[in-house]
């Protein structure tokens, strides 16, 4: 499987003319997964070879502004570039509790109507992930109803036996979140590709009496 990683931003606190705020894209099998979405992420995407419309999953590590203030603008840009008729699957968004209401409030206050559906899955932190005075209980915003394009997401609790949060497990990947200690509840993410059986039929080669050799190349190391 072809996979590559693009660092759109590695700066802290705020973007600069030469360095974007936190944002990393994992690209595999034609899909793009975005990890964090700091301010200016969509501008960095335009400078790269990546296409915002290819983003299918977004993972937010924590709710400090330099890690997610670019998210509403990115969603709006994807919507504008998508046209009026969209048949794509909903964008899956994973992040700490409070992220769903943040997205809803920004869309509501700006009178934004996205043309695609999205779903927010929230991770419930534990009390030992940050200083006690920083741990907040996020009360639900009083809504008349859910936004038209928001689908029902999951509330994901810690699996105490695995000490992790299972985000999804499909035919190709297992993706989990792990607790991190920071000034506010934070999470790290792991993406594990499942083993896939090879396509070489060794028995058929033996039956045909063919002889093959394998060549391995190891690039020189740089000291």
Short mmCIF file of N, CA and C in Angstrom, two decimals, residues 2-6 8 24-36 41 45 48-59 74 78 88-94 168 173 191:
data_model
loop_
_atom_site.label_atom_id
_atom_site.label_comp_id
_atom_site.label_asym_id
_atom_site.label_seq_id
_atom_site.Cartn_x
_atom_site.Cartn_y
_atom_site.Cartn_z
N UNK A 2 0.54 2.19 -0.85
CA UNK A 2 1.28 3.44 -0.92
C UNK A 2 0.78 4.41 0.14
N UNK A 3 1.70 4.91 0.96
CA UNK A 3 1.34 5.86 2.01
C UNK A 3 2.41 6.94 2.08
N UNK A 4 2.01 8.16 2.33
CA UNK A 4 2.99 9.23 2.54
C UNK A 4 2.43 10.25 3.52
N UNK A 5 3.34 10.98 4.15
CA UNK A 5 2.98 11.97 5.16
C UNK A 5 3.45 13.34 4.70
N UNK A 6 2.58 14.34 4.81
CA UNK A 6 2.91 15.72 4.46
C UNK A 6 2.72 16.61 5.68
N UNK A 8 2.02 19.99 6.87
CA UNK A 8 1.51 21.29 6.42
C UNK A 8 1.89 22.39 7.40
N UNK A 24 -0.98 17.93 9.85
CA UNK A 24 -0.26 16.85 9.17
C UNK A 24 -1.26 16.02 8.38
N UNK A 25 -0.91 15.64 7.16
CA UNK A 25 -1.79 14.82 6.32
C UNK A 25 -1.15 13.46 6.07
N UNK A 26 -1.91 12.41 6.33
CA UNK A 26 -1.52 11.05 5.95
C UNK A 26 -2.33 10.69 4.71
N UNK A 27 -1.65 10.38 3.63
CA UNK A 27 -2.34 10.03 2.38
C UNK A 27 -2.15 8.56 2.09
N UNK A 28 -3.24 7.86 1.81
CA UNK A 28 -3.17 6.43 1.49
C UNK A 28 -4.38 6.04 0.64
N UNK A 29 -4.11 5.28 -0.40
CA UNK A 29 -5.16 4.76 -1.26
C UNK A 29 -6.11 5.86 -1.76
N UNK A 30 -5.56 7.03 -2.07
CA UNK A 30 -6.38 8.10 -2.62
C UNK A 30 -7.11 8.95 -1.61
N UNK A 31 -7.09 8.55 -0.33
CA UNK A 31 -7.73 9.32 0.72
C UNK A 31 -6.70 10.15 1.46
N UNK A 32 -7.15 11.23 2.09
CA UNK A 32 -6.30 12.06 2.93
C UNK A 32 -6.91 12.13 4.33
N UNK A 33 -6.08 11.84 5.32
CA UNK A 33 -6.50 11.98 6.71
C UNK A 33 -5.72 13.14 7.31
N UNK A 34 -6.43 14.08 7.89
CA UNK A 34 -5.81 15.29 8.44
C UNK A 34 -5.71 15.19 9.96
N UNK A 35 -4.52 15.39 10.48
CA UNK A 35 -4.28 15.38 11.92
C UNK A 35 -3.98 16.80 12.37
N UNK A 36 -4.91 17.37 13.12
CA UNK A 36 -4.90 18.76 13.56
C UNK A 36 -5.14 19.70 12.37
N UNK A 41 -4.34 26.27 7.71
CA UNK A 41 -4.14 24.94 7.11
C UNK A 41 -4.61 24.90 5.66
N UNK A 45 -2.55 23.78 2.34
CA UNK A 45 -3.03 22.75 1.41
C UNK A 45 -2.94 23.23 -0.03
N UNK A 48 0.45 22.87 -1.49
CA UNK A 48 0.93 21.49 -1.64
C UNK A 48 0.30 20.83 -2.85
N UNK A 49 0.63 19.56 -3.04
CA UNK A 49 0.04 18.77 -4.12
C UNK A 49 -1.24 18.06 -3.67
N UNK A 50 -1.66 18.32 -2.45
CA UNK A 50 -2.84 17.66 -1.90
C UNK A 50 -4.11 18.41 -2.26
N UNK A 51 -5.22 17.69 -2.26
CA UNK A 51 -6.52 18.28 -2.56
C UNK A 51 -7.40 18.20 -1.32
N UNK A 52 -7.93 19.35 -0.90
CA UNK A 52 -8.77 19.38 0.29
C UNK A 52 -9.99 18.47 0.16
N UNK A 53 -10.50 18.34 -1.06
CA UNK A 53 -11.67 17.50 -1.30
C UNK A 53 -11.43 16.02 -1.07
N UNK A 54 -10.15 15.64 -0.97
CA UNK A 54 -9.80 14.24 -0.73
C UNK A 54 -9.82 13.89 0.76
N UNK A 55 -9.97 14.89 1.61
CA UNK A 55 -9.95 14.64 3.05
C UNK A 55 -11.23 13.90 3.46
N UNK A 56 -11.06 12.75 4.07
CA UNK A 56 -12.20 11.94 4.50
C UNK A 56 -12.30 11.82 6.01
N UNK A 57 -11.17 12.04 6.70
CA UNK A 57 -11.15 11.94 8.16
C UNK A 57 -10.27 13.05 8.72
N UNK A 58 -10.71 13.60 9.86
CA UNK A 58 -9.96 14.65 10.54
C UNK A 58 -9.84 14.26 12.00
N UNK A 59 -8.63 14.36 12.53
CA UNK A 59 -8.35 14.00 13.92
C UNK A 59 -7.78 15.22 14.64
N UNK A 74 -11.73 25.48 6.85
CA UNK A 74 -11.44 24.38 5.93
C UNK A 74 -12.72 23.69 5.48
N UNK A 78 -13.98 23.39 1.58
CA UNK A 78 -14.32 22.11 0.94
C UNK A 78 -15.73 22.16 0.39
N UNK A 88 -20.33 12.40 -1.90
CA UNK A 88 -19.25 11.84 -1.13
C UNK A 88 -19.75 11.37 0.24
N UNK A 89 -18.99 10.45 0.84
CA UNK A 89 -19.31 9.97 2.17
C UNK A 89 -19.08 11.10 3.18
N UNK A 90 -19.78 11.07 4.31
CA UNK A 90 -19.58 12.12 5.32
C UNK A 90 -18.12 12.18 5.77
N UNK A 91 -17.65 13.38 6.07
CA UNK A 91 -16.32 13.53 6.65
C UNK A 91 -16.41 13.16 8.13
N UNK A 92 -15.53 12.25 8.55
CA UNK A 92 -15.51 11.79 9.94
C UNK A 92 -14.51 12.65 10.71
N UNK A 93 -14.96 13.23 11.82
CA UNK A 93 -14.12 14.11 12.63
C UNK A 93 -14.02 13.53 14.04
N UNK A 94 -12.80 13.36 14.53
CA UNK A 94 -12.56 12.79 15.86
C UNK A 94 -11.83 13.82 16.71
N UNK A 168 -11.76 3.27 15.04
CA UNK A 168 -12.38 2.38 14.06
C UNK A 168 -11.44 1.24 13.71
N UNK A 173 -7.20 -0.90 8.38
CA UNK A 173 -6.52 -0.23 9.47
C UNK A 173 -7.23 -0.42 10.81
N UNK A 191 -2.10 4.74 13.92
CA UNK A 191 -2.69 4.14 12.72
C UNK A 191 -1.89 2.89 12.40
#
